[in-house]
Amino acid sequence: MNGITETIYFTAENAVFYLTAGGLIGLKAFMPPVGKDDLAEDGESDNSPLWQDLGRVFLHRAFPYDMPDKFISVLDKDGKEYGMIKDISALPEEMAQIIRAELKRKYFCPVITKINTVSAKFGYTYWEADSDMGKLSFSMHDTYRNIAKVGGNRLILTDVDGNRYEIKDYLALDRKSFRKLELYL
Amino acid sequence: MLKLCELPKAAEVFFEQNNIDISSALAVMRSDMAFPGTKADTFVVLTKETLYVAEGVIVHKKGAKGRETLFDCFDKREYSLADMSEPKTETLISTARVTAVFGTDVIPMFDVSSACKHEANVICACINELKKDGKIDEEKHKDERSKEKFCPKCGMRYPDQQRKVCPKCLEKTKLIKKMATLFGRYKGFVLLLLVAFLASSALSVAVPYVSNQLLYGEVLEEGGSMYGMIGAVVLLIIGVRIAFLIINLIVGTLSSRTAAQVTYDLKMLIFDNINKLSLSFFTSRQTGGLMTQVNGDSTTLYWFFCDGFPYLVTNVLTLLCVMGVMLASNPLLTLFAFITVPIFFFAYKYLFLAFDKLWARNWARRRALNSLISDVLNGMRVVKSFSRENEEGKRFDNRNRAHAETVAEAGMLSAKSYPLIGFLLQAGLYVVWGVGGWQVMKQTGNMDYAALSAFIAYFGLITGPLQFFADVSNWWSECLNAMQRLFEIKDSVPEVREAENPVSLTGVKGDVKFDDVVFSYEENRVVIDHISFEVPAGKTVGIVGKTGAGKSTLVNLLTRLYDVTEGGIYIDGINVKDISFKSLRENVAIVSQETYLFRGTIKENIRYARPDATDEEVMEAARIASAHQFIIKYPEGYETMVGLGGKDLSGGEKQRISIARAVLRDPKILILDEATAAMDTQTERQIQASLTRLAKGRTTIMIAHRLSTLRDADFLVVVENGKMPEKGTATELLKAKGVYYKLYKMQAEALKTIGIEE
Ligand SMILES: Nc1ncnc2c1ncn2[C@@H]1O[C@H](COP(=O)(O)OP(=O)(O)O)[C@@H](O)[C@H]1O
Ligand SMILES: [Mg+2]
């Protein structure tokens, strides 16, 4: 099945990820010319790869839960894919670092370490919890449906505003926290 | 100043210390995040020239003057409006980043979480307004002031911005009043019920009186006033019993009837209102569950009014009567009798919590089990074709076992605890036996055997009500919740509303004009971006563009399924917003992409558009839509049942019935939204021919992705990403070599490869 579609994988050889003036991710890459029309007039334009500065690019995880560091899609501002990063750790250290930082920002999600109180009232639940980013307090609606089990024992909670909170392993929570959470699983 | 948040004193002080004049600020907002994605308190102040961002945390400290609140700033930045362009919020997974272009660089200015995304959008809009007009139109943003996001009473942020209901301050009395108005129509019944309740309570006290006090004290006791009249007393006992029975029968029938009638009224009111609501109400909620929820909630109410309410009233009355009688006959003993009641209440509450948790878990696991079953059954084809039966079996086994465990747990808990609860409830009785018996023996406190036996019987009467009261609070809160949800639907106001003095159209010509129309379903994502074009009466316009370009949205705005955000749409020069719904529906008919047939016969479905159409007209419409040929082949012809549970029609057949429906309407303006997309080319050609004849004398808007469908259009409008890059006749557009030309070439090439040239 290989080779039916062509995907560019960005590696240390064909790509340089850098920080733009605003601290966002930019990319210089060795790849077929970008921005040419798919339906060029003559139909036989020159498609041989060359080095280009693509400017700001956007990153998106293909498997955000199972493989947060692998298969990162690199997109333009309209969401069209330039190519993929197979594995961030295969890139030079400083590039890997800036990419990880950007992804961390994009997938911002406090990790809940302890649940202090959960109270239910009129169809809403009110949560007080500790997280790696300090104390959290949020409310959820339709609680069962907004707690998603993602792979194994990981949970993602989505509150009424659309903010997300992660519980890495709900079985590893302390007994009291687990008891509070359990009702909504 | 546009206050998108209340600026805390500490933050105000901070800005003053940094020589930023808050009083001259045009807008302020607060974000709960700071760079690079941490929880913080960030304040954003917009002045005429500058956007100030201060990131930090609000800290409470013990200072010299007692408790102090400080804004501990760890970064402050400022951005000059003069250098800034294209401010916007970039949506990340669950947060957002507000950026702007400075020179050639995109610079992030501040971060917000989902909770503040809306405010960030308003700030960006304000910056754009400032740069364009030099001022902010505060009127326009009035609705977005912070106060509306918070409960005016307790100041808590509404948990759900769409619902604007503060669960803390939910006005129970108001809800109950609303409910009471529904009962108002049945005043007579309710009054009768109350009288019956009273009688039933009084009789319930009379029963033990007659069968104990009277029997032992007056009849069996030598020297009693009715000594020896055993026959009479037995008759009396039976009589009281029967009267009690009859009254309960009346209460039962009356309350079931009234409750059923009231819930019926409520459902009717709700359904009426649902029909009036705009489409956005349904897309913003999980509609699938809407009617189920309405039904479930009304059932909750029904049982409460039918079962709970009569019990509540009779129990309160009984409790009062019995306590009165008990106190009158022996105050000291009454005190002893109630001594264990608080313990019972505590134990009951505690147990209830335990059960609640167990049942919640049980419910969750049963749901998981059921969803697996329906998933597998619905996907049986897939399961079989990939031979995954064993794996599914294992999954089922796991969930089944988990569910069985909770059932066993709950069963065990109830087996253990109910006898205990029963014992606690009865404990008062043992005290009464002891103390009362002692009083009888000592001849104190005016006690004799008859009085004691009546007393014990009274005590038996109150155990029921006590248990009920321990239970009713949970029931009551469940019921309030249901009421709240029902009234919320009943009282919601449609977003698309008819004008106050709507214009009725007569003699419509059919000129349609889109004037600089802007529309977005959700904030931050414009779906229609400044589109203007005109269709003269009687002409046919074709709208082309890729899927997702916004074509359907554009025509839905004309039919007012949604309302435009900016600009206007006019029919014969009259804004559609001013036209009465009736006129609009009469003159504009749409055959939409999503065909829907109601349960019923084909004839009923076509006639839906105009119930007074004759059978000839129905058939004529079906002929025009090329539907007649296939309908007539069915054994039941036009009387074939379709829709849910009826005959399965193919996509193309459904579309043809939908077209017939619109044709029958005979509208001045006809919209065909990919109405022929699911048909083979030959059928499409056929319909096309008759539609072209039909299009004479009426304005037609035709959407198609197959360009050949639009051959007969007078001119074409090209939509791409919500914008309109081109319009003109097909020939003009081909010459211009723009978007249309590309589309055309692509389709022509596709045809060439299979040997057809157009
Ligand atoms: N009810 C809705 N709520 C939110 N977005 C919608 C809704 N309906 C359509 N959209 C979005 O609006 C855009 C235009 O859709 P539509 O008008 O149906 O496109 P077209 O008919 O041209 O294929 C699409 O990106 C679609 O995802
Ligand atoms: Mg469409």
Short mmCIF file of N, CA and C and ligand atoms in Angstrom, two decimals, chain B residues 279-280 283 519-522 525 527-528 545-554 556 562 593-594 673-674 703 719, ligand 1:
data_model
loop_
_atom_site.label_atom_id
_atom_site.label_comp_id
_atom_site.label_asym_id
_atom_site.label_seq_id
_atom_site.Cartn_x
_atom_site.Cartn_y
_atom_site.Cartn_z
N LEU B 279 -34.14 27.74 13.98
CA LEU B 279 -33.35 26.55 13.75
C LEU B 279 -32.14 26.49 14.66
N SER B 280 -31.60 27.68 14.99
CA SER B 280 -30.37 27.68 15.77
C SER B 280 -30.58 27.08 17.15
N THR B 283 -29.84 23.44 16.62
CA THR B 283 -28.47 23.05 16.33
C THR B 283 -27.56 23.31 17.52
N PHE B 519 -22.64 36.83 7.39
CA PHE B 519 -23.30 35.92 8.33
C PHE B 519 -22.29 34.96 8.93
N SER B 520 -22.47 34.67 10.22
CA SER B 520 -21.69 33.59 10.81
C SER B 520 -22.56 32.80 11.77
N TYR B 521 -22.39 31.47 11.76
CA TYR B 521 -23.15 30.62 12.67
C TYR B 521 -22.62 30.79 14.08
N GLU B 522 -21.28 30.77 14.18
CA GLU B 522 -20.68 30.93 15.49
C GLU B 522 -19.67 32.05 15.39
N ARG B 525 -16.10 32.95 13.07
CA ARG B 525 -15.98 32.23 11.81
C ARG B 525 -17.04 32.75 10.85
N VAL B 527 -19.08 32.90 7.68
CA VAL B 527 -19.41 31.91 6.66
C VAL B 527 -19.83 32.60 5.36
N ILE B 528 -20.51 33.75 5.50
CA ILE B 528 -20.84 34.56 4.33
C ILE B 528 -20.18 35.91 4.52
N GLY B 545 -20.00 26.61 -6.54
CA GLY B 545 -18.91 26.65 -5.57
C GLY B 545 -18.71 25.28 -4.98
N LYS B 546 -17.55 25.11 -4.34
CA LYS B 546 -17.25 23.81 -3.75
C LYS B 546 -18.18 23.53 -2.57
N THR B 547 -18.20 22.30 -2.07
CA THR B 547 -19.01 22.03 -0.88
C THR B 547 -18.40 22.78 0.29
N GLY B 548 -19.26 23.28 1.14
CA GLY B 548 -18.79 24.03 2.31
C GLY B 548 -18.48 25.48 2.00
N ALA B 549 -18.77 25.92 0.77
CA ALA B 549 -18.46 27.30 0.39
C ALA B 549 -19.44 28.28 1.03
N GLY B 550 -20.66 27.80 1.32
CA GLY B 550 -21.65 28.68 1.93
C GLY B 550 -22.88 28.88 1.07
N LYS B 551 -23.07 28.04 0.07
CA LYS B 551 -24.20 28.21 -0.84
C LYS B 551 -25.54 27.98 -0.14
N SER B 552 -25.61 26.87 0.58
CA SER B 552 -26.87 26.57 1.27
C SER B 552 -27.18 27.64 2.30
N THR B 553 -26.14 28.07 3.00
CA THR B 553 -26.31 29.10 4.01
C THR B 553 -26.92 30.35 3.39
N LEU B 554 -26.42 30.70 2.22
CA LEU B 554 -26.88 31.91 1.55
C LEU B 554 -28.39 31.87 1.29
N ASN B 556 -30.55 29.88 2.79
CA ASN B 556 -31.28 29.77 4.06
C ASN B 556 -31.52 31.15 4.68
N TYR B 562 -32.24 31.51 9.24
CA TYR B 562 -31.34 32.28 10.08
C TYR B 562 -31.45 33.73 9.64
N GLN B 593 -31.21 20.50 0.17
CA GLN B 593 -30.31 19.38 -0.01
C GLN B 593 -30.75 18.20 0.85
N GLU B 594 -31.13 18.53 2.09
CA GLU B 594 -31.57 17.46 2.98
C GLU B 594 -33.07 17.30 2.80
N ASP B 673 -31.78 23.74 -3.99
CA ASP B 673 -30.44 23.59 -3.43
C ASP B 673 -29.94 22.18 -3.70
N GLU B 674 -29.17 22.04 -4.74
CA GLU B 674 -28.67 20.73 -5.16
C GLU B 674 -29.80 19.73 -5.15
N ILE B 703 -28.87 25.96 -7.05
CA ILE B 703 -27.53 25.64 -6.58
C ILE B 703 -27.17 24.27 -7.12
N VAL B 719 -19.38 31.27 -5.47
CA VAL B 719 -19.11 31.46 -4.04
C VAL B 719 -17.89 30.62 -3.68
N1 LIG C 1 -25.78 24.91 11.48
C1 LIG C 1 -24.48 25.19 11.29
N2 LIG C 1 -23.71 25.59 12.32
C2 LIG C 1 -22.42 25.86 12.14
N3 LIG C 1 -21.78 25.82 10.97
C3 LIG C 1 -22.48 25.43 9.87
C4 LIG C 1 -23.87 25.09 9.99
N4 LIG C 1 -24.31 24.75 8.76
C5 LIG C 1 -23.26 24.87 7.93
N5 LIG C 1 -22.15 25.28 8.59
C6 LIG C 1 -20.83 25.56 8.03
O1 LIG C 1 -20.93 26.64 7.13
C7 LIG C 1 -20.16 26.43 5.98
C8 LIG C 1 -21.01 26.56 4.74
O2 LIG C 1 -21.92 25.50 4.70
P1 LIG C 1 -22.99 25.32 3.55
O3 LIG C 1 -23.67 26.60 3.34
O4 LIG C 1 -23.83 24.14 3.90
O5 LIG C 1 -22.08 24.97 2.31
P2 LIG C 1 -22.49 24.48 0.86
O6 LIG C 1 -23.97 24.42 0.77
O7 LIG C 1 -21.87 25.47 -0.05
O8 LIG C 1 -21.86 23.14 0.69
C9 LIG C 1 -19.51 25.06 6.15
O9 LIG C 1 -18.18 25.26 6.55
C10 LIG C 1 -20.31 24.40 7.22
O10 LIG C 1 -19.48 23.57 8.00
#
